[in-house]
PDB file of C-alpha atoms in Angstrom:
ATOM      1  CA  UNK A   1      -5.910 -34.278 -11.838  1.00  0.00           C
ATOM      2  CA  UNK A   2      -3.169 -34.899 -14.385  1.00  0.00           C
ATOM      3  CA  UNK A   3      -1.412 -38.274 -14.326  1.00  0.00           C
ATOM      4  CA  UNK A   4       1.744 -38.210 -12.273  1.00  0.00           C
ATOM      5  CA  UNK A   5       4.611 -38.465 -14.782  1.00  0.00           C
ATOM      6  CA  UNK A   6       7.424 -38.462 -12.367  1.00  0.00           C
ATOM      7  CA  UNK A   7       8.993 -41.393 -10.584  1.00  0.00           C
ATOM      8  CA  UNK A   8       7.006 -41.803  -7.408  1.00  0.00           C
ATOM      9  CA  UNK A   9       8.919 -41.265  -4.140  1.00  0.00           C
ATOM     10  CA  UNK A  10       6.539 -41.964  -1.236  1.00  0.00           C
ATOM     11  CA  UNK A  11       8.940 -40.401   1.205  1.00  0.00           C
ATOM     12  CA  UNK A  12       8.971 -37.014  -0.529  1.00  0.00           C
ATOM     13  CA  UNK A  13       6.599 -34.516   1.036  1.00  0.00           C
ATOM     14  CA  UNK A  14       6.116 -31.313  -0.919  1.00  0.00           C
ATOM     15  CA  UNK A  15       5.185 -28.135   0.801  1.00  0.00           C
ATOM     16  CA  UNK A  16       2.207 -26.296  -0.601  1.00  0.00           C
ATOM     17  CA  UNK A  17       1.850 -22.713   0.446  1.00  0.00           C
ATOM     18  CA  UNK A  18      -1.526 -20.968  -0.194  1.00  0.00           C
ATOM     19  CA  UNK A  19      -0.603 -17.215  -0.581  1.00  0.00           C
ATOM     20  CA  UNK A  20      -3.246 -15.871  -2.998  1.00  0.00           C
ATOM     21  CA  UNK A  21      -5.497 -13.867  -0.584  1.00  0.00           C
ATOM     22  CA  UNK A  22      -6.202 -10.267  -1.372  1.00  0.00           C
ATOM     23  CA  UNK A  23      -6.637  -9.216   2.287  1.00  0.00           C
ATOM     24  CA  UNK A  24     -10.108  -7.942   1.779  1.00  0.00           C
ATOM     25  CA  UNK A  25     -10.712  -7.171   5.484  1.00  0.00           C
ATOM     26  CA  UNK A  26      -7.215  -5.537   5.437  1.00  0.00           C
ATOM     27  CA  UNK A  27      -8.188  -2.860   3.092  1.00  0.00           C
ATOM     28  CA  UNK A  28      -7.079  -4.943  -0.005  1.00  0.00           C
ATOM     29  CA  UNK A  29      -3.462  -5.504   1.155  1.00  0.00           C
ATOM     30  CA  UNK A  30      -2.355  -8.809  -0.386  1.00  0.00           C
ATOM     31  CA  UNK A  31      -1.385 -11.101   2.554  1.00  0.00           C
ATOM     32  CA  UNK A  32       1.746 -12.362   0.844  1.00  0.00           C
ATOM     33  CA  UNK A  33       3.209  -8.832   0.911  1.00  0.00           C
ATOM     34  CA  UNK A  34       2.522  -7.916   4.475  1.00  0.00           C
ATOM     35  CA  UNK A  35       5.760  -6.838   6.249  1.00  0.00           C
ATOM     36  CA  UNK A  36       7.131  -9.283   8.749  1.00  0.00           C
ATOM     37  CA  UNK A  37      10.653  -8.824  10.194  1.00  0.00           C
ATOM     38  CA  UNK A  38      11.523  -6.562   7.452  1.00  0.00           C
ATOM     39  CA  UNK A  39      10.453  -8.806   4.592  1.00  0.00           C
ATOM     40  CA  UNK A  40       7.273  -9.946   2.903  1.00  0.00           C
ATOM     41  CA  UNK A  41       5.281 -12.463   4.858  1.00  0.00           C
ATOM     42  CA  UNK A  42       5.349 -15.006   2.118  1.00  0.00           C
ATOM     43  CA  UNK A  43       9.110 -15.486   2.607  1.00  0.00           C
ATOM     44  CA  UNK A  44       8.681 -16.439   6.214  1.00  0.00           C
ATOM     45  CA  UNK A  45       6.063 -19.053   5.277  1.00  0.00           C
ATOM     46  CA  UNK A  46       8.459 -20.544   2.536  1.00  0.00           C
ATOM     47  CA  UNK A  47      11.296 -20.674   5.270  1.00  0.00           C
ATOM     48  CA  UNK A  48       9.072 -22.452   7.653  1.00  0.00           C
ATOM     49  CA  UNK A  49       8.244 -25.195   5.103  1.00  0.00           C
ATOM     50  CA  UNK A  50      11.809 -25.645   4.122  1.00  0.00           C
ATOM     51  CA  UNK A  51      13.307 -25.807   7.586  1.00  0.00           C
ATOM     52  CA  UNK A  52      10.736 -28.317   8.560  1.00  0.00           C
ATOM     53  CA  UNK A  53      11.904 -30.605   5.586  1.00  0.00           C
ATOM     54  CA  UNK A  54       9.407 -30.152   2.997  1.00  0.00           C
ATOM     55  CA  UNK A  55      10.683 -30.315  -0.630  1.00  0.00           C
ATOM     56  CA  UNK A  56       9.872 -29.084  -3.265  1.00  0.00           C
ATOM     57  CA  UNK A  57       7.930 -26.135  -2.193  1.00  0.00           C
ATOM     58  CA  UNK A  58       5.098 -24.823  -4.324  1.00  0.00           C
ATOM     59  CA  UNK A  59       3.554 -21.331  -3.848  1.00  0.00           C
ATOM     60  CA  UNK A  60       0.126 -20.378  -5.124  1.00  0.00           C
ATOM     61  CA  UNK A  61      -0.150 -16.659  -5.758  1.00  0.00           C
ATOM     62  CA  UNK A  62      -3.258 -14.697  -6.737  1.00  0.00           C
ATOM     63  CA  UNK A  63      -3.849 -11.135  -5.654  1.00  0.00           C
ATOM     64  CA  UNK A  64      -1.173  -8.761  -6.969  1.00  0.00           C
ATOM     65  CA  UNK A  65       0.872 -11.830  -8.077  1.00  0.00           C
ATOM     66  CA  UNK A  66       3.199  -9.820 -10.355  1.00  0.00           C
ATOM     67  CA  UNK A  67       4.124  -7.512  -7.524  1.00  0.00           C
ATOM     68  CA  UNK A  68       4.688 -10.507  -5.159  1.00  0.00           C
ATOM     69  CA  UNK A  69       7.039 -12.049  -7.697  1.00  0.00           C
ATOM     70  CA  UNK A  70       8.830  -8.744  -7.998  1.00  0.00           C
ATOM     71  CA  UNK A  71       9.300  -8.089  -4.293  1.00  0.00           C
ATOM     72  CA  UNK A  72       9.534 -11.416  -2.563  1.00  0.00           C
ATOM     73  CA  UNK A  73      12.425 -13.767  -2.823  1.00  0.00           C
ATOM     74  CA  UNK A  74      10.816 -17.038  -3.916  1.00  0.00           C
ATOM     75  CA  UNK A  75      13.994 -18.541  -5.392  1.00  0.00           C
ATOM     76  CA  UNK A  76      13.905 -22.346  -5.581  1.00  0.00           C
ATOM     77  CA  UNK A  77      10.096 -22.447  -5.233  1.00  0.00           C
ATOM     78  CA  UNK A  78       7.632 -23.514  -7.891  1.00  0.00           C
ATOM     79  CA  UNK A  79       5.405 -20.525  -8.133  1.00  0.00           C
ATOM     80  CA  UNK A  80       1.820 -20.783  -9.797  1.00  0.00           C
ATOM     81  CA  UNK A  81      -0.759 -18.256 -10.283  1.00  0.00           C
ATOM     82  CA  UNK A  82      -4.468 -18.689  -9.469  1.00  0.00           C
ATOM     83  CA  UNK A  83      -6.527 -16.385 -11.739  1.00  0.00           C
ATOM     84  CA  UNK A  84      -9.560 -17.330  -9.775  1.00  0.00           C
ATOM     85  CA  UNK A  85      -8.150 -16.485  -6.371  1.00  0.00           C
ATOM     86  CA  UNK A  86     -11.170 -14.370  -5.456  1.00  0.00           C
ATOM     87  CA  UNK A  87     -13.365 -17.372  -5.510  1.00  0.00           C
ATOM     88  CA  UNK A  88     -11.733 -18.530  -2.231  1.00  0.00           C
ATOM     89  CA  UNK A  89      -9.237 -21.069  -0.851  1.00  0.00           C
ATOM     90  CA  UNK A  90     -10.676 -23.985  -2.630  1.00  0.00           C
ATOM     91  CA  UNK A  91      -9.594 -22.632  -6.024  1.00  0.00           C
ATOM     92  CA  UNK A  92      -6.021 -22.088  -4.791  1.00  0.00           C
ATOM     93  CA  UNK A  93      -5.856 -25.604  -3.318  1.00  0.00           C
ATOM     94  CA  UNK A  94      -7.005 -27.096  -6.646  1.00  0.00           C
ATOM     95  CA  UNK A  95      -4.295 -25.047  -8.566  1.00  0.00           C
ATOM     96  CA  UNK A  96      -1.661 -26.074  -6.058  1.00  0.00           C
ATOM     97  CA  UNK A  97      -2.488 -29.771  -6.067  1.00  0.00           C
ATOM     98  CA  UNK A  98      -2.352 -29.642  -9.935  1.00  0.00           C
ATOM     99  CA  UNK A  99       1.022 -28.129  -9.900  1.00  0.00           C
ATOM    100  CA  UNK A 100       2.311 -30.975  -7.641  1.00  0.00           C
ATOM    101  CA  UNK A 101       0.843 -33.829  -9.826  1.00  0.00           C
ATOM    102  CA  UNK A 102       4.230 -34.355 -11.717  1.00  0.00           C
ATOM    103  CA  UNK A 103       6.354 -34.302  -8.802  1.00  0.00           C
ATOM    104  CA  UNK A 104       6.152 -37.851  -7.639  1.00  0.00           C
ATOM    105  CA  UNK A 105       5.676 -36.648  -4.011  1.00  0.00           C
ATOM    106  CA  UNK A 106       3.868 -38.973  -1.621  1.00  0.00           C
ATOM    107  CA  UNK A 107       2.187 -36.164   0.148  1.00  0.00           C
ATOM    108  CA  UNK A 108       1.493 -32.405   0.250  1.00  0.00           C
ATOM    109  CA  UNK A 109       1.929 -30.381   3.511  1.00  0.00           C
ATOM    110  CA  UNK A 110      -0.530 -27.431   3.010  1.00  0.00           C
ATOM    111  CA  UNK A 111       0.050 -24.234   4.918  1.00  0.00           C
ATOM    112  CA  UNK A 112      -1.365 -20.784   4.906  1.00  0.00           C
ATOM    113  CA  UNK A 113       0.685 -17.690   4.304  1.00  0.00           C
ATOM    114  CA  UNK A 114      -1.165 -15.657   7.135  1.00  0.00           C
ATOM    115  CA  UNK A 115      -0.228 -17.850  10.152  1.00  0.00           C
ATOM    116  CA  UNK A 116       3.218 -16.754  11.236  1.00  0.00           C
ATOM    117  CA  UNK A 117       2.742 -18.114  14.671  1.00  0.00           C
ATOM    118  CA  UNK A 118       3.132 -21.649  13.172  1.00  0.00           C
ATOM    119  CA  UNK A 119       6.890 -22.355  12.869  1.00  0.00           C
ATOM    120  CA  UNK A 120       9.012 -25.206  11.509  1.00  0.00           C
ATOM    121  CA  UNK A 121       8.701 -27.071  14.720  1.00  0.00           C
ATOM    122  CA  UNK A 122       4.930 -27.640  14.324  1.00  0.00           C
ATOM    123  CA  UNK A 123       5.263 -28.336  10.575  1.00  0.00           C
ATOM    124  CA  UNK A 124       7.902 -30.982  11.376  1.00  0.00           C
ATOM    125  CA  UNK A 125       5.678 -32.608  13.950  1.00  0.00           C
ATOM    126  CA  UNK A 126       2.774 -32.900  11.393  1.00  0.00           C
ATOM    127  CA  UNK A 127       5.307 -34.461   8.792  1.00  0.00           C
ATOM    128  CA  UNK A 128       6.180 -37.166  11.304  1.00  0.00           C
ATOM    129  CA  UNK A 129       2.562 -38.397  11.154  1.00  0.00           C
ATOM    130  CA  UNK A 130       3.127 -39.383   7.468  1.00  0.00           C
ATOM    131  CA  UNK A 131       2.884 -43.192   6.890  1.00  0.00           C
ATOM    132  CA  UNK A 132       1.830 -43.671   3.229  1.00  0.00           C
ATOM    133  CA  UNK A 133       0.308 -41.864   0.165  1.00  0.00           C
ATOM    134  CA  UNK A 134      -3.007 -42.437   1.869  1.00  0.00           C
ATOM    135  CA  UNK A 135      -2.082 -40.469   4.986  1.00  0.00           C
ATOM    136  CA  UNK A 136      -4.272 -37.671   6.283  1.00  0.00           C
ATOM    137  CA  UNK A 137      -2.754 -35.569   9.163  1.00  0.00           C
ATOM    138  CA  UNK A 138      -3.522 -32.303  10.774  1.00  0.00           C
ATOM    139  CA  UNK A 139      -2.139 -30.000  13.354  1.00  0.00           C
ATOM    140  CA  UNK A 140      -4.449 -29.618  16.440  1.00  0.00           C
ATOM    141  CA  UNK A 141      -4.507 -26.807  18.958  1.00  0.00           C
ATOM    142  CA  UNK A 142      -6.014 -27.878  22.246  1.00  0.00           C
ATOM    143  CA  UNK A 143      -7.793 -30.698  20.448  1.00  0.00           C
ATOM    144  CA  UNK A 144      -9.226 -28.525  17.539  1.00  0.00           C
ATOM    145  CA  UNK A 145      -8.079 -29.329  14.036  1.00  0.00           C
ATOM    146  CA  UNK A 146      -6.118 -26.642  12.363  1.00  0.00           C
ATOM    147  CA  UNK A 147      -3.226 -25.995  10.044  1.00  0.00           C
ATOM    148  CA  UNK A 148      -0.956 -27.204   8.534  1.00  0.00           C
ATOM    149  CA  UNK A 149      -2.589 -30.293   7.086  1.00  0.00           C
ATOM    150  CA  UNK A 150      -0.840 -33.215   5.284  1.00  0.00           C
ATOM    151  CA  UNK A 151      -2.650 -34.885   2.391  1.00  0.00           C
ATOM    152  CA  UNK A 152      -1.270 -38.137   1.052  1.00  0.00           C
ATOM    153  CA  UNK A 153      -1.052 -38.148  -2.861  1.00  0.00           C
ATOM    154  CA  UNK A 154      -3.789 -40.702  -3.081  1.00  0.00           C
ATOM    155  CA  UNK A 155      -6.222 -38.188  -1.765  1.00  0.00           C
ATOM    156  CA  UNK A 156      -5.415 -35.326  -4.094  1.00  0.00           C
ATOM    157  CA  UNK A 157      -7.863 -36.121  -6.794  1.00  0.00           C
ATOM    158  CA  UNK A 158     -10.800 -36.145  -4.408  1.00  0.00           C
ATOM    159  CA  UNK A 159      -9.731 -33.003  -2.627  1.00  0.00           C
ATOM    160  CA  UNK A 160      -9.425 -31.082  -5.953  1.00  0.00           C
ATOM    161  CA  UNK A 161     -12.820 -32.352  -7.058  1.00  0.00           C
ATOM    162  CA  UNK A 162     -14.497 -31.103  -3.789  1.00  0.00           C
ATOM    163  CA  UNK A 163     -12.601 -28.022  -2.871  1.00  0.00           C
ATOM    164  CA  UNK A 164     -14.916 -25.087  -3.723  1.00  0.00           C
ATOM    165  CA  UNK A 165     -15.313 -21.615  -2.367  1.00  0.00           C
ATOM    166  CA  UNK A 166     -13.582 -20.969   0.939  1.00  0.00           C
ATOM    167  CA  UNK A 167     -14.167 -24.618   2.105  1.00  0.00           C
ATOM    168  CA  UNK A 168     -10.858 -25.818   0.956  1.00  0.00           C
ATOM    169  CA  UNK A 169     -10.466 -29.396   1.829  1.00  0.00           C
ATOM    170  CA  UNK A 170     -13.250 -29.402   4.545  1.00  0.00           C
ATOM    171  CA  UNK A 171     -15.466 -31.678   2.574  1.00  0.00           C
ATOM    172  CA  UNK A 172     -12.783 -34.256   2.193  1.00  0.00           C
ATOM    173  CA  UNK A 173     -11.820 -33.921   5.761  1.00  0.00           C
ATOM    174  CA  UNK A 174     -15.431 -34.359   6.941  1.00  0.00           C
ATOM    175  CA  UNK A 175     -15.934 -37.447   4.851  1.00  0.00           C
ATOM    176  CA  UNK A 176     -12.760 -39.148   6.205  1.00  0.00           C
ATOM    177  CA  UNK A 177     -12.809 -37.860   9.741  1.00  0.00           C
ATOM    178  CA  UNK A 178     -12.247 -41.247  11.173  1.00  0.00           C
ATOM    179  CA  UNK A 179      -8.984 -41.584   9.152  1.00  0.00           C
ATOM    180  CA  UNK A 180      -7.478 -38.150  10.383  1.00  0.00           C
ATOM    181  CA  UNK A 181      -4.637 -38.299  12.525  1.00  0.00           C
ATOM    182  CA  UNK A 182      -4.481 -35.060  14.780  1.00  0.00           C
ATOM    183  CA  UNK A 183      -1.050 -34.066  15.884  1.00  0.00           C
ATOM    184  CA  UNK A 184      -1.236 -31.666  19.027  1.00  0.00           C
ATOM    185  CA  UNK A 185       0.827 -28.467  18.400  1.00  0.00           C
ATOM    186  CA  UNK A 186      -0.524 -25.955  20.891  1.00  0.00           C
ATOM    187  CA  UNK A 187       2.680 -26.349  23.024  1.00  0.00           C
ATOM    188  CA  UNK A 188       4.926 -25.120  20.216  1.00  0.00           C
ATOM    189  CA  UNK A 189       2.774 -22.905  17.915  1.00  0.00           C
ATOM    190  CA  UNK A 190      -0.106 -20.377  17.782  1.00  0.00           C
ATOM    191  CA  UNK A 191      -2.655 -20.813  15.092  1.00  0.00           C
ATOM    192  CA  UNK A 192      -3.854 -17.278  14.726  1.00  0.00           C
ATOM    193  CA  UNK A 193      -4.663 -15.610  11.336  1.00  0.00           C
ATOM    194  CA  UNK A 194      -3.849 -12.117   9.996  1.00  0.00           C
ATOM    195  CA  UNK A 195      -7.367 -11.223   8.783  1.00  0.00           C
ATOM    196  CA  UNK A 196      -8.229  -7.791  10.315  1.00  0.00           C
ATOM    197  CA  UNK A 197      -6.328  -4.478  10.983  1.00  0.00           C
ATOM    198  CA  UNK A 198      -5.960  -5.416  14.653  1.00  0.00           C
ATOM    199  CA  UNK A 199      -4.245  -8.713  13.760  1.00  0.00           C
ATOM    200  CA  UNK A 200      -1.389  -6.664  12.077  1.00  0.00           C
ATOM    201  CA  UNK A 201      -0.025  -6.133  15.676  1.00  0.00           C
ATOM    202  CA  UNK A 202       1.053  -9.697  15.676  1.00  0.00           C
ATOM    203  CA  UNK A 203       3.410  -9.143  12.879  1.00  0.00           C
ATOM    204  CA  UNK A 204       5.468  -6.621  14.939  1.00  0.00           C
TER     205      UNK A 204
END
């Protein structure tokens, strides 16, 4: 991970949106561009992060990134491309954390573009679990860990080193399970994914 060259602000929590997926099980429709309430789905995910209090917001694109940049309003976001997006979520997480390395943020709140059932209320609840750059916090749904997940900046280097394939941060989370704070969110959010054609009905 590059050295942090910005003044550190431990109270600044960046939003990191992973939006690179190609929607293989959706017939190759990039998830960022799925229509939701008349706009691309990625715009909703950015709005959720902002309304919850994240800033800055970094967005990792991959599949059809040029088209996403053209069609979606990502003004005010730091948008980065992951050329290796097809390798899985791990590569996007690495790219995203690298893009945050110069922000001075104390933590990154990582969310996924294809979970529109998770709104700003749940994200804000996870943010409230932040204590320090060593924090590790995740939303839970009926006791089961889900997204979003907050990673204190002290953890970014290890996460980037172990994020491979579709594992994302699972290796780091498993190694540090005793340090993980779970924040129950089932009462205010639904953690479904948009992965298959039947799931598209949830976007209506």
